[in-house]
Short mmCIF file of C-alpha atoms in Angstrom, two decimals:
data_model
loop_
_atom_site.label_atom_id
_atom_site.label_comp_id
_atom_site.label_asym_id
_atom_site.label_seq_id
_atom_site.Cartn_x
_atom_site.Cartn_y
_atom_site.Cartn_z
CA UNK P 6 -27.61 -84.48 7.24
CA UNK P 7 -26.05 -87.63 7.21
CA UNK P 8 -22.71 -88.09 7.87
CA UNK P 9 -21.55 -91.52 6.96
CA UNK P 10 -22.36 -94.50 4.59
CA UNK P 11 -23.58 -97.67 5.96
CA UNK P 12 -20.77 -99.45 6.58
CA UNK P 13 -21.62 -102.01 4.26
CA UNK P 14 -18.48 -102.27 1.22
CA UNK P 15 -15.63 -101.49 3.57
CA UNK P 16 -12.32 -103.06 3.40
CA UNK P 17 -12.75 -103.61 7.26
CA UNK P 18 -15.92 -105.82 6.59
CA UNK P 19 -15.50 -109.25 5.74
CA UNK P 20 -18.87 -109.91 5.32
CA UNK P 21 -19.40 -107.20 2.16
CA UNK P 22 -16.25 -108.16 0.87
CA UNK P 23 -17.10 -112.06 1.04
CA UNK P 24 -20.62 -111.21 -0.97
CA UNK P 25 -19.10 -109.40 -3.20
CA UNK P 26 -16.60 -111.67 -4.38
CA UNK P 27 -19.40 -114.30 -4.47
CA UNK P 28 -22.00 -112.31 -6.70
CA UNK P 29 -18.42 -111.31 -9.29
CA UNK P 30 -17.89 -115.02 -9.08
CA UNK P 31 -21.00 -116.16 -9.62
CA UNK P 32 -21.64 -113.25 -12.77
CA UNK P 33 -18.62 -114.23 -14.39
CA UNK P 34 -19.35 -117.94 -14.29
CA UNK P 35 -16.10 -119.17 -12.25
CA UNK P 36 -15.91 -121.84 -9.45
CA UNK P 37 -14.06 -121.25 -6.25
CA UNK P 38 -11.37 -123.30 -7.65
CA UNK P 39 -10.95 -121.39 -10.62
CA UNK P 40 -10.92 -118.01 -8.73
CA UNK P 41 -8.62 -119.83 -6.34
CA UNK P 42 -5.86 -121.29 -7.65
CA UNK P 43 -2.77 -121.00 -8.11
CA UNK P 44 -2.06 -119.01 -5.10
CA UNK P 45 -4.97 -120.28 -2.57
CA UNK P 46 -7.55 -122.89 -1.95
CA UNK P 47 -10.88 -123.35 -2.57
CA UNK P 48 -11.22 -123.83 0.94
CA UNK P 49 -10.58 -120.70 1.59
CA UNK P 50 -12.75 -119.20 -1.33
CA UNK P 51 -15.69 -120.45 0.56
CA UNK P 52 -14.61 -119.06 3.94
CA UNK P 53 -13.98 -115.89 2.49
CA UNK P 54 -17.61 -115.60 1.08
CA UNK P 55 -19.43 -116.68 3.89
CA UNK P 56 -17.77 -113.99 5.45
CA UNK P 57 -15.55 -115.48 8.28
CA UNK P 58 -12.35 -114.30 6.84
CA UNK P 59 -10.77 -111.18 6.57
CA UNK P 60 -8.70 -110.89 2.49
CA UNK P 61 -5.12 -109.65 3.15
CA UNK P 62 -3.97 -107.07 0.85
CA UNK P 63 -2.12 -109.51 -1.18
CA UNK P 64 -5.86 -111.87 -1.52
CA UNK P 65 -7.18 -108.75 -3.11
CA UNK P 66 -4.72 -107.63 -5.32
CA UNK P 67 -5.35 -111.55 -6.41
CA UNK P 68 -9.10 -111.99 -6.43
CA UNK P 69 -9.55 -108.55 -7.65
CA UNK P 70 -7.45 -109.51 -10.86
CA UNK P 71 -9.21 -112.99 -11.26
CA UNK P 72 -12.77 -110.96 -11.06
CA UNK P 73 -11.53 -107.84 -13.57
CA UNK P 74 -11.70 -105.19 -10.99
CA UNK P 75 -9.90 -103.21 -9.24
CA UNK P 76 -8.58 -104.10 -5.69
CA UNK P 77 -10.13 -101.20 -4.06
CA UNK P 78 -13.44 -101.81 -5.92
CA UNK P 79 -13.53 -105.61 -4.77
CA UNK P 80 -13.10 -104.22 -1.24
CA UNK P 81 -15.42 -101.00 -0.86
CA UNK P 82 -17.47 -101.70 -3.93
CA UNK P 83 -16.87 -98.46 -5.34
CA UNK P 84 -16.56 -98.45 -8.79
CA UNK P 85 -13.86 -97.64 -10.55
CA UNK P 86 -12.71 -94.10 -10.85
CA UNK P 87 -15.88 -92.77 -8.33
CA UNK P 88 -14.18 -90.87 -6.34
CA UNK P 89 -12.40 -88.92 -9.67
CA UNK P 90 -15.55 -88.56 -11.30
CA UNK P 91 -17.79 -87.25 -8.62
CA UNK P 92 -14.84 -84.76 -7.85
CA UNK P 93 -15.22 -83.42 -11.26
CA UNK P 94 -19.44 -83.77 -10.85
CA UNK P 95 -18.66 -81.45 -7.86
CA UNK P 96 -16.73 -78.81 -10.02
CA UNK P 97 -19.77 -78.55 -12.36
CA UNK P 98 -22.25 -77.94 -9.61
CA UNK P 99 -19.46 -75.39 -8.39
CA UNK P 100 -20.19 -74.03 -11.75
CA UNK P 101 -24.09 -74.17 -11.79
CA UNK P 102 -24.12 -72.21 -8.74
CA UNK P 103 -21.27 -69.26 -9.79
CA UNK P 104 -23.35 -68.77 -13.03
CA UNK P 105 -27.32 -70.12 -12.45
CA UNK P 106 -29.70 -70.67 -10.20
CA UNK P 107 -29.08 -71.93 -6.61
CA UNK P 108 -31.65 -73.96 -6.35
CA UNK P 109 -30.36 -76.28 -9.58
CA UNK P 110 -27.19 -76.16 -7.55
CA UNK P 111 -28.82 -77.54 -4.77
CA UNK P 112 -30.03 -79.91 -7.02
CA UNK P 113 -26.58 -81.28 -8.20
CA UNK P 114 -25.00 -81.00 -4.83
CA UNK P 115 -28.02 -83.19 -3.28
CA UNK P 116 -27.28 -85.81 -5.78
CA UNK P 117 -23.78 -85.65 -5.39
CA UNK P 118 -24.17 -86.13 -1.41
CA UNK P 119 -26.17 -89.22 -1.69
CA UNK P 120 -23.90 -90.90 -4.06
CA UNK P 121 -20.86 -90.01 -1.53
CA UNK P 122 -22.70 -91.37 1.62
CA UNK P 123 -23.92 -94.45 -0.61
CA UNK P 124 -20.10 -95.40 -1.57
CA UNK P 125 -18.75 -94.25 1.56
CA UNK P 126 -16.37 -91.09 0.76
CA UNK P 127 -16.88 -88.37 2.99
CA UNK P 128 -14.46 -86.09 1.58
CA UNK P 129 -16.80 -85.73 -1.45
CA UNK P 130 -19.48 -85.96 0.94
CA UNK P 131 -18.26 -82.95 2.76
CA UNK P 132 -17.38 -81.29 -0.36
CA UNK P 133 -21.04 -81.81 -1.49
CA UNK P 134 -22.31 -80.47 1.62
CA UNK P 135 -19.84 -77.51 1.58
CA UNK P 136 -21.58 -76.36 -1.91
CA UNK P 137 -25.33 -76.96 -1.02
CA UNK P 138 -24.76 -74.93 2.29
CA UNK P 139 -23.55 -72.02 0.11
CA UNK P 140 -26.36 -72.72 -2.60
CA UNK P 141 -28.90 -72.23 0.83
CA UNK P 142 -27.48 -69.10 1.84
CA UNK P 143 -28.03 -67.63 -1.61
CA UNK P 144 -31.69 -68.88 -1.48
CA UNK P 145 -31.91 -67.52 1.97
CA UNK P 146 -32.67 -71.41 3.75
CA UNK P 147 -30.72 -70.33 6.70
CA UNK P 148 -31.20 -72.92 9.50
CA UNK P 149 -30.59 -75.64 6.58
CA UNK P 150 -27.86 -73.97 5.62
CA UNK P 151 -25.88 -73.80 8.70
CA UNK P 152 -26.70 -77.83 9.29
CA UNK P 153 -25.18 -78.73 6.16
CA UNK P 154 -22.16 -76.37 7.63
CA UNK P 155 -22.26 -77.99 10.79
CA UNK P 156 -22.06 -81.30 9.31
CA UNK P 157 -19.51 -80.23 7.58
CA UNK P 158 -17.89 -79.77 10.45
CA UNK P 159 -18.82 -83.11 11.72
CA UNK P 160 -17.13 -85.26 9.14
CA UNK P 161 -13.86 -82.93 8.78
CA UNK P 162 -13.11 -83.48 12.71
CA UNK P 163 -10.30 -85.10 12.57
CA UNK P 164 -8.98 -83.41 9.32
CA UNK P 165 -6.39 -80.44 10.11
CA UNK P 166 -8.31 -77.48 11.12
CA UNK P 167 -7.54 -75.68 7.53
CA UNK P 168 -9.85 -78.01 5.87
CA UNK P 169 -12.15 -77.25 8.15
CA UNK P 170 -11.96 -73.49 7.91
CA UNK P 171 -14.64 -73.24 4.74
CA UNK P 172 -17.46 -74.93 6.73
CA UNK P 173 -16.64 -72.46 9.90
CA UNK P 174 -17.11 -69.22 7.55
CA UNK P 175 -19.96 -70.51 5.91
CA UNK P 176 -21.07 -71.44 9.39
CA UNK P 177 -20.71 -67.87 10.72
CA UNK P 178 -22.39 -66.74 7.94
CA UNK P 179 -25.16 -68.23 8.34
CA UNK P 180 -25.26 -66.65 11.65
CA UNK P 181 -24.71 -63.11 10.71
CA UNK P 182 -27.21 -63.37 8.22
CA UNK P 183 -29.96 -64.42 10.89
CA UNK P 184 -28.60 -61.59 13.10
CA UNK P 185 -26.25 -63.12 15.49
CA UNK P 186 -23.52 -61.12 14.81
CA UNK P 187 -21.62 -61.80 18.24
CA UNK P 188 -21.85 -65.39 17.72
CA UNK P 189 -20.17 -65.09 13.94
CA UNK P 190 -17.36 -63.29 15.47
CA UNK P 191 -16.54 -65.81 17.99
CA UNK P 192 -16.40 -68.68 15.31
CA UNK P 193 -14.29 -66.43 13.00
CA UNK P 194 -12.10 -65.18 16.37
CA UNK P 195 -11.76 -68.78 17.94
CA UNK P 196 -10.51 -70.17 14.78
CA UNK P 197 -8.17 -67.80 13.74
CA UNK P 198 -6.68 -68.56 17.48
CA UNK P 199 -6.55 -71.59 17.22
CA UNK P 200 -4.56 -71.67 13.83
CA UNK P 201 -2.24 -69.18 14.96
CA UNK P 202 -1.59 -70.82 18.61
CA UNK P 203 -1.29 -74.13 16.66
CA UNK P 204 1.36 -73.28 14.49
CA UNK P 205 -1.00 -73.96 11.42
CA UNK P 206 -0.26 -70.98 9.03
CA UNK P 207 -1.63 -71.60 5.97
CA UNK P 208 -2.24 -68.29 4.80
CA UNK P 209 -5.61 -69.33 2.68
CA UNK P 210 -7.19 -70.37 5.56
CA UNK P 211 -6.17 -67.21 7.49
CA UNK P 212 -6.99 -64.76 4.51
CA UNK P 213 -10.82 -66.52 4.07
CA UNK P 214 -11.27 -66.15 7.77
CA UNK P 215 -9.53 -62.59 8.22
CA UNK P 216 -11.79 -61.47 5.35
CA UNK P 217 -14.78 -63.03 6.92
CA UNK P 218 -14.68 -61.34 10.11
CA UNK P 219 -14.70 -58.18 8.38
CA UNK P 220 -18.53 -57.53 7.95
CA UNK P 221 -20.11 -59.03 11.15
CA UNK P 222 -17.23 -56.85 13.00
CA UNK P 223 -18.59 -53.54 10.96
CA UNK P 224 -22.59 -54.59 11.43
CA UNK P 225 -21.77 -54.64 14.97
CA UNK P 226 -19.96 -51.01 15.07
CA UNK P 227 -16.52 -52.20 15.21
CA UNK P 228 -14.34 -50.21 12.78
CA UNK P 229 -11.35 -50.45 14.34
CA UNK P 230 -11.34 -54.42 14.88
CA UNK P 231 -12.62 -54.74 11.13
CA UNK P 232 -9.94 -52.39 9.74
CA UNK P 233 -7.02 -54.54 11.82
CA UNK P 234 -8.42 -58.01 10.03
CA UNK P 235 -8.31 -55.49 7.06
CA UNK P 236 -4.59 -55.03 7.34
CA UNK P 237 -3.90 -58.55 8.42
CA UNK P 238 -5.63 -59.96 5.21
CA UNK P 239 -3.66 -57.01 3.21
CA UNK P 240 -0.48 -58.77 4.60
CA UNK P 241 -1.39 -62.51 3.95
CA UNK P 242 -2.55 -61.52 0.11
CA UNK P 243 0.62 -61.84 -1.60
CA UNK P 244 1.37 -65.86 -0.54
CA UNK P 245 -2.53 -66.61 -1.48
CA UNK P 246 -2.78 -67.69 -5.10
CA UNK P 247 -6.85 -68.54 -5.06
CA UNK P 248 -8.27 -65.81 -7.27
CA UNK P 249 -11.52 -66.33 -5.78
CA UNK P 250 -9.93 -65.72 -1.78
CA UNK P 251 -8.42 -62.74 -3.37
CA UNK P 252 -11.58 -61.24 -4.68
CA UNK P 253 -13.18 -61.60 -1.55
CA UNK P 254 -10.42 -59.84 0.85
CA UNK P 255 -10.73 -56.54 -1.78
CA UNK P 256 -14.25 -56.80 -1.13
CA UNK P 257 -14.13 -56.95 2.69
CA UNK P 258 -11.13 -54.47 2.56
CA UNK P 259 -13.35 -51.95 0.90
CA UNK P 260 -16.05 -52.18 3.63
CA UNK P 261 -13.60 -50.81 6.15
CA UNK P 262 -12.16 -47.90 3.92
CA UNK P 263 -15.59 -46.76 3.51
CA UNK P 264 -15.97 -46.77 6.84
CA UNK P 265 -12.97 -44.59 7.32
CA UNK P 266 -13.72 -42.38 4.53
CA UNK P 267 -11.11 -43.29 1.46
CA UNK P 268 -13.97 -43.11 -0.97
CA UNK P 269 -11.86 -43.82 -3.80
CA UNK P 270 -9.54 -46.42 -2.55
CA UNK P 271 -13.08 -48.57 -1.75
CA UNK P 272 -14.19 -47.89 -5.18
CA UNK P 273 -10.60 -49.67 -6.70
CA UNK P 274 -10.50 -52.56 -3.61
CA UNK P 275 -13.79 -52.66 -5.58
CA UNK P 276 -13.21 -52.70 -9.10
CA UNK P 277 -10.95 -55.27 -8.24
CA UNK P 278 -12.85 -57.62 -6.82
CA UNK P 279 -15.21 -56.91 -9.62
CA UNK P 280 -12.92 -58.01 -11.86
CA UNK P 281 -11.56 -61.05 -10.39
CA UNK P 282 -15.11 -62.24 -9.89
CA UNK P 283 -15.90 -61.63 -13.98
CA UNK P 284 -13.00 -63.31 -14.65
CA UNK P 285 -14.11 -66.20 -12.69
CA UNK P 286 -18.12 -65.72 -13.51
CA UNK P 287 -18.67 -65.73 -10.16
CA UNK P 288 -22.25 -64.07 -10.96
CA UNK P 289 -23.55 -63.76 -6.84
CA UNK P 290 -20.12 -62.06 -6.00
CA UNK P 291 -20.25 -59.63 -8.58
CA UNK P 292 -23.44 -58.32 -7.84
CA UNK P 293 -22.11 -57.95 -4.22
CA UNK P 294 -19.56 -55.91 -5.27
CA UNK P 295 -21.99 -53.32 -7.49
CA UNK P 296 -24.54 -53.57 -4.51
CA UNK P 297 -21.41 -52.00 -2.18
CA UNK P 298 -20.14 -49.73 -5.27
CA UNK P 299 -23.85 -48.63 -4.77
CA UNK P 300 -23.05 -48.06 -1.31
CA UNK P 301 -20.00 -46.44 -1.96
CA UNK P 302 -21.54 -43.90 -4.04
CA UNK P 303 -24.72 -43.44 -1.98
CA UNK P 304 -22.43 -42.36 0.77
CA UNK P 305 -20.25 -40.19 -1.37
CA UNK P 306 -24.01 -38.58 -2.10
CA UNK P 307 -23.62 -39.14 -5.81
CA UNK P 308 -26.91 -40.90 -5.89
CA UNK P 309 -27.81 -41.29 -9.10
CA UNK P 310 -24.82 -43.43 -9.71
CA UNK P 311 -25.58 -45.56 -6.25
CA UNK P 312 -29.26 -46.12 -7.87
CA UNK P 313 -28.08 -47.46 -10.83
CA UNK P 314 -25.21 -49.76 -9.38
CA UNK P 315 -27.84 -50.66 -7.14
CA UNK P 316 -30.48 -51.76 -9.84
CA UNK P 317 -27.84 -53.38 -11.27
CA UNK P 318 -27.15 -55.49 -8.33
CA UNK P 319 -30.78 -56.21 -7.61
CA UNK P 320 -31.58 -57.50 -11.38
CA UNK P 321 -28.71 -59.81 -11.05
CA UNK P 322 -29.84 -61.48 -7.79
CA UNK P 323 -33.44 -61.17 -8.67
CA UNK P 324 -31.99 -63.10 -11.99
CA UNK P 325 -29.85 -65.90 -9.89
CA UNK P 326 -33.38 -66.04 -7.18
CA UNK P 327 -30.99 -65.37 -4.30
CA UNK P 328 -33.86 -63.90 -2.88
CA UNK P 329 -33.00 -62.80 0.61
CA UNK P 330 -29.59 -60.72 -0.87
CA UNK P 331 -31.87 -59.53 -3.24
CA UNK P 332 -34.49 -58.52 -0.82
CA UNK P 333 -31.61 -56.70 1.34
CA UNK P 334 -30.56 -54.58 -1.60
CA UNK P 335 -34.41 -53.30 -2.21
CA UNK P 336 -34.12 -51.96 1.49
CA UNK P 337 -30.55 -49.91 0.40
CA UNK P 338 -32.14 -48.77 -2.82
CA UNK P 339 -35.33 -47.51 -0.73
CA UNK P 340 -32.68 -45.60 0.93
CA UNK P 341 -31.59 -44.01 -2.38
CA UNK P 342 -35.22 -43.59 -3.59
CA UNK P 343 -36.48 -41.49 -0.59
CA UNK P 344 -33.12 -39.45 -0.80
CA UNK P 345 -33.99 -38.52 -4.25
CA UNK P 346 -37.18 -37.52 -3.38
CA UNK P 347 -39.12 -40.89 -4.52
CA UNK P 348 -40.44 -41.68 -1.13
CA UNK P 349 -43.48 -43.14 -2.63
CA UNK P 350 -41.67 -45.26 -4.55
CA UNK P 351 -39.14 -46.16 -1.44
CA UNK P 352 -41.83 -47.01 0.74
CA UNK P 353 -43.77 -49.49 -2.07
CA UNK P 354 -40.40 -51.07 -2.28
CA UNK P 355 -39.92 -51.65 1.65
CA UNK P 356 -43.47 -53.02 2.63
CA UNK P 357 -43.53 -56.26 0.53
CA UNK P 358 -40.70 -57.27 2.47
CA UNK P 359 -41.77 -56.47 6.15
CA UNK P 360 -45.65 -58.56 5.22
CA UNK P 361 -44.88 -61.53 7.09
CA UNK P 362 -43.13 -59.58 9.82
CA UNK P 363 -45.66 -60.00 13.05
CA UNK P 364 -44.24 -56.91 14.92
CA UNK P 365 -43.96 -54.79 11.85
CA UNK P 366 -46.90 -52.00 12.23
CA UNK P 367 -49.51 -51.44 9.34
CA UNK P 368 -49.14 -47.44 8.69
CA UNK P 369 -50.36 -45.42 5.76
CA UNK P 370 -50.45 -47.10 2.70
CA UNK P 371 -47.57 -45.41 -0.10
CA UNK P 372 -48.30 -43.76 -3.37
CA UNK P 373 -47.70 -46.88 -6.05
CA UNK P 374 -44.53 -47.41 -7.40
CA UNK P 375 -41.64 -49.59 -7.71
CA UNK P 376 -43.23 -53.42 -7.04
CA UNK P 377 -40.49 -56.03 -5.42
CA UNK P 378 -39.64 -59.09 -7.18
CA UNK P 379 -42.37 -61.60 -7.61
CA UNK P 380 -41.89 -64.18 -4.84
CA UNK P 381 -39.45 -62.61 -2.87
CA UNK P 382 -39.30 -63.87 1.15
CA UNK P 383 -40.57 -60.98 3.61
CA UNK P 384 -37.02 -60.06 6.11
CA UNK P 385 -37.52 -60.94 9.45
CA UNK P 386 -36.40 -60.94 12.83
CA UNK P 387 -33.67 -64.67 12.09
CA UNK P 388 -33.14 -63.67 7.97
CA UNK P 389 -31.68 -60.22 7.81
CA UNK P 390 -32.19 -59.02 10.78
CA UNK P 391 -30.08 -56.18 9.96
CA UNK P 392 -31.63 -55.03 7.26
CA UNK P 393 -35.08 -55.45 9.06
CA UNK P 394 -34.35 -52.95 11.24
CA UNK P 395 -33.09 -50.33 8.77
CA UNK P 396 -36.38 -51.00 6.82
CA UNK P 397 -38.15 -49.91 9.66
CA UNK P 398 -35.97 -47.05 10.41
CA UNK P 399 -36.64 -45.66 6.26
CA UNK P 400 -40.64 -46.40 6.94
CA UNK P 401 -40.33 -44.58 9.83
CA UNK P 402 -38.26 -41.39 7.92
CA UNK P 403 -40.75 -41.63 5.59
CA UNK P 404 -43.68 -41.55 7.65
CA UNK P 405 -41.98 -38.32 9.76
CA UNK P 406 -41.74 -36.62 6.03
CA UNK P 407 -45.53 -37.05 5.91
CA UNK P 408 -46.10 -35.87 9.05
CA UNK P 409 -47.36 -39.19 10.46
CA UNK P 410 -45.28 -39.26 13.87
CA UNK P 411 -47.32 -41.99 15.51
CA UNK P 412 -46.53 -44.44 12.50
CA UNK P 413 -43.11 -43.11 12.65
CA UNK P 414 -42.40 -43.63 15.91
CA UNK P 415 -44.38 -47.40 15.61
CA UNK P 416 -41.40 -47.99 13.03
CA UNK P 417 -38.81 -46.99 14.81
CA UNK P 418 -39.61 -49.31 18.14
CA UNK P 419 -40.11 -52.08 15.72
CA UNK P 420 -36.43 -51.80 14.72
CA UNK P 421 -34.82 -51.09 17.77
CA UNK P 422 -35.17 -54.70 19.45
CA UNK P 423 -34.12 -56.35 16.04
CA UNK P 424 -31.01 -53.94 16.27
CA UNK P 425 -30.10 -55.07 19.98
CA UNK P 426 -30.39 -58.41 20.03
CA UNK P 427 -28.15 -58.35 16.52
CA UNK P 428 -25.52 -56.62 18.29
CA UNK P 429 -25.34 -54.13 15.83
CA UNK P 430 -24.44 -50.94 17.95
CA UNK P 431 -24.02 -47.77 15.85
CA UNK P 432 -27.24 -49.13 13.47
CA UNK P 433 -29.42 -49.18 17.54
CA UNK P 434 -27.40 -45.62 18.56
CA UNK P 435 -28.47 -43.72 15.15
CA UNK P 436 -32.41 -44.94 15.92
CA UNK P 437 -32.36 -44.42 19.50
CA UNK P 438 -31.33 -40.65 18.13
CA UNK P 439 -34.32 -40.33 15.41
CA UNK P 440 -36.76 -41.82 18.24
CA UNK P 441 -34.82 -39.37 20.78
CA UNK P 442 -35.85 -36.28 18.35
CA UNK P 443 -39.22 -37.33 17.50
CA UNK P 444 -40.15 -38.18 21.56
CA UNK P 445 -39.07 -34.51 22.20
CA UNK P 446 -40.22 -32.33 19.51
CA UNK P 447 -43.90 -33.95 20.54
CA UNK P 448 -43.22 -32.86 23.87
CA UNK P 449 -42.17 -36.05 25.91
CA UNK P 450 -39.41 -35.04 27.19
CA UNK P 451 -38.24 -38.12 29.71
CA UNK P 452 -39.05 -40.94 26.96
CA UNK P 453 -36.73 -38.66 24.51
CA UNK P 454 -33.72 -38.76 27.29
CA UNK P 455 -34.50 -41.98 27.90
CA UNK P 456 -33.76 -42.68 24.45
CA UNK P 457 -30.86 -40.90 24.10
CA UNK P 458 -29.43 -42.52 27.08
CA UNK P 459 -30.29 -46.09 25.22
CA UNK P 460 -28.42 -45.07 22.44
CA UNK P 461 -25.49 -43.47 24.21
CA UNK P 462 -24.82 -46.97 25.87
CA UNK P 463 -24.13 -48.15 22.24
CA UNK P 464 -21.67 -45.70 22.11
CA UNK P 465 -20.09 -46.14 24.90
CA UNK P 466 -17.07 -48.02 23.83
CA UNK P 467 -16.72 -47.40 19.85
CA UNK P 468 -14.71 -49.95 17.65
CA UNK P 469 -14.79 -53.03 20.46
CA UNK P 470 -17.14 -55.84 21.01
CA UNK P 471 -18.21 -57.67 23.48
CA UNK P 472 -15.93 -60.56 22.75
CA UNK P 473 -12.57 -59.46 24.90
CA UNK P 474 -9.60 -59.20 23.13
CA UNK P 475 -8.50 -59.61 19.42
CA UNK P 476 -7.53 -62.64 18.08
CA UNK P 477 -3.17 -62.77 17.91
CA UNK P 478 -2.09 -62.14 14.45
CA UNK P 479 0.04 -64.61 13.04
CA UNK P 480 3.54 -64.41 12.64
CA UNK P 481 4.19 -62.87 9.02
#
């Protein structure tokens, strides 16, 4: 991405500045005198527009009202009022992508780039870039999307680190999503240091990052880490007014009470998230938050509730094309199918998704049933890793049910690696347990210990990571 404009138009470059004030001469039919006087020579007219003179502020404010512009449009050549209307530009694309489709986002938010880097204003630029990495995520253009993070990044450096904060979450993100769940933490964790040693509490900054930390910490098996930046973001919510910030933390809050078995407070964190996001037509979020109500209820084993929430969440992605969410939610409703007794219909769901997977093993072909969306991008190993692994882990349930143990156990060494190099340590302990069982009810007794050993090692230290110690909270 690029970061910069040309250089061309700045006030620091007498040569733009000196053909600029020649072409406004020249269209408006004046002579250097004329622009000139009374307060300076034609002299110095011409040396200005050959470029050997740099204007002083008060030559601007002059020539600028001689010319009919603006002083800051004789010296960037911005016109006037740019800056307000691309901001405003920028809030519709916002819009486009809370209610439509994220690749019209994208659209807008390209646009809107290129007209920042062409007038040279990189806070809309990073603004611009900000919204098109988000609109990337949703459309599941992961490497792209963390660039446009990065760059983000890039041309905030020497903004406070608060301003910066968005582009690190969407950053680590971006990560999590391909399956480097360690490496989200540590952007989330080294941030939220750095704020706190810095004296830099701005408690939107800390709530967004507090809340973001929450699901890499639970994909990687750390419940108790995830429930502390729980609590932290619990304490930080009443001096955040951002509705949107707000919505998320109930969301992220709800993952950890799930986790710790307070069914019904997830549900509310939930249904109030829901409603914040409705409020705000935040379309993406809201079908988050019935894909984990979906969850929620799957768990609570009240499945024909978690199917339906779970339809409900997949229509509305399929609907927005944020195809790799929507392709993750197949793989929980598969889970919900085969517990119902629709295995057939499960497994239909799941293969679509694994096709362009090269490790993924053929098996038996399912009974028809429930087709995928048209389109939608097969999961692999660096875009949902996660949920790569658990489709493999439901093929290979499935195959076990139909007494195929040889596809089964083909699934379940397909996930494993996936798992491991994710980080995510009670998702590699449960499979390691299911390949343990299988290995030693067909008799091989060292691979199944071997096995359980693998997955023991997971469990090992519950609720850490391998990151050292918690970030300090801040000072409330």
């Amino acid at each position: 991405m690029t970061e910069s404009g040309s250089g061309t138009g700045r006030l620091d470059d007498p040569a733009a500045i000196g053909r600029r004030v020649l072409r406004l001469r020249t269209e408006r039919g004046l002579t250097q005198r004329q622009l000139a006087e009374p307060a300076y020579t034609p002299a110095y007219v011409s040396t200005l527009e050959s470029g050997k003179v740099r204007p002083s502020e008060a030559a601007l404010r002059h020539l600028a009202d001689r010319l009919g512009v603006t002083p800051e449009e004789l010296a960037t050549g911005r016109p006037a009022r740019l800056a307000a209307e691309l901001r405003l530009r920028l809030t519709d694309a916002r819009r486009a992508l809370a209610t439509g489709d994220p690749e019209d986002a994208a659209a807008l938010f390209r646009a809107l780039c290129a007209e920042a880097v062409e007038h040279a204003l990189p806070g809309e630029q990073a603004a611009a870039l900000l919204g098109l990495g988000e609109c990337l995520l949703e459309s599941g253009d992961l490497d792209e999307a963390h660039e446009c993070f990065a760059s983000v990044e890039r041309l905030l450096a020497d903004e406070p680190l608060p301003r910066r904060v968005p582009a690190i979450r969407g950053r680590a993100n971006a990560h999590r999503l391909t399956g480097e769940l360690r490496y989200a933490c540590h952007l989330l964790e080294t941030a939220l240091d750095q704020l706190n040693a810095s004296g830099l509490h701005d408690p939107d900054a800390l709530l967004l990052l507090y809340s973001a930390s929450i699901a890499p910490y639970m994909d990687m098996g750390a419940p108790e880490r995830a429930a502390h930046a729980a609590e932290l973001a619990l304490a930080l919510a009443p001096r955040v007014d951002d509705p949107a910030l707000l919505a998320g933390m109930h969301r992220g809050v709800a993952r950890t009470l799930i986790a710790r078995g307070r069914i019904a407070e997830a549900d509310a964190s939930l249904a109030r998230a829901q409603e914040l996001y409705r409020q705000l037509h935040i379309r993406t979020e809201l079908a988050h938050c019935h894909w984990m109500r979906g969850y929620v209820h799957a768990q609570n084993g009240d499945l024909e509730r978690a199917e339906s929430e779970l339809r409900t969440a997949h229509d509305m992605l399929t609907a927005k094309r944020a195809a790799l969410f929507a392709a993750q939610v197949e793989v929980e409703l598969a889970d919900v199918l085969r517990r119902r007794g629709r295995a057939g219909e499960a497994e239909a769901l799941l293969r679509p998704l694994l096709a362009d997977e090269a490790a993924g093993p053929a098996g038996p072909a399912g009974p028809a049933g429930l087709e995928g969306p048209a389109g939608a991008p097969a999961l692999r190993a660096g875009r949902g890793a996660v949920h790569v692994g658990a489709a493999h882990r439901l093929l290979g349930l499935i195959a076990e049910e139909c007494g195929d143990t040889k596809a089964a156990e083909e699934h379940y060494r397909a996930g494993l690696p996936l798992l491991e190099r994710a980080g995510a340590a009670g998702d590699v302990a449960g499979l390691c347990c299911l390949l343990g069982d299988l290995l030693r009810r067909t008799g091989r007794t060292e691979a199944a210990l071997d096995a359980y050993r693998t997955g023991l090692a997971h469990r090992t230290t519950p609720g850490t990571t391998t990151l050292g110690p918690a970030p300090a909270p801040p000072p409330m």
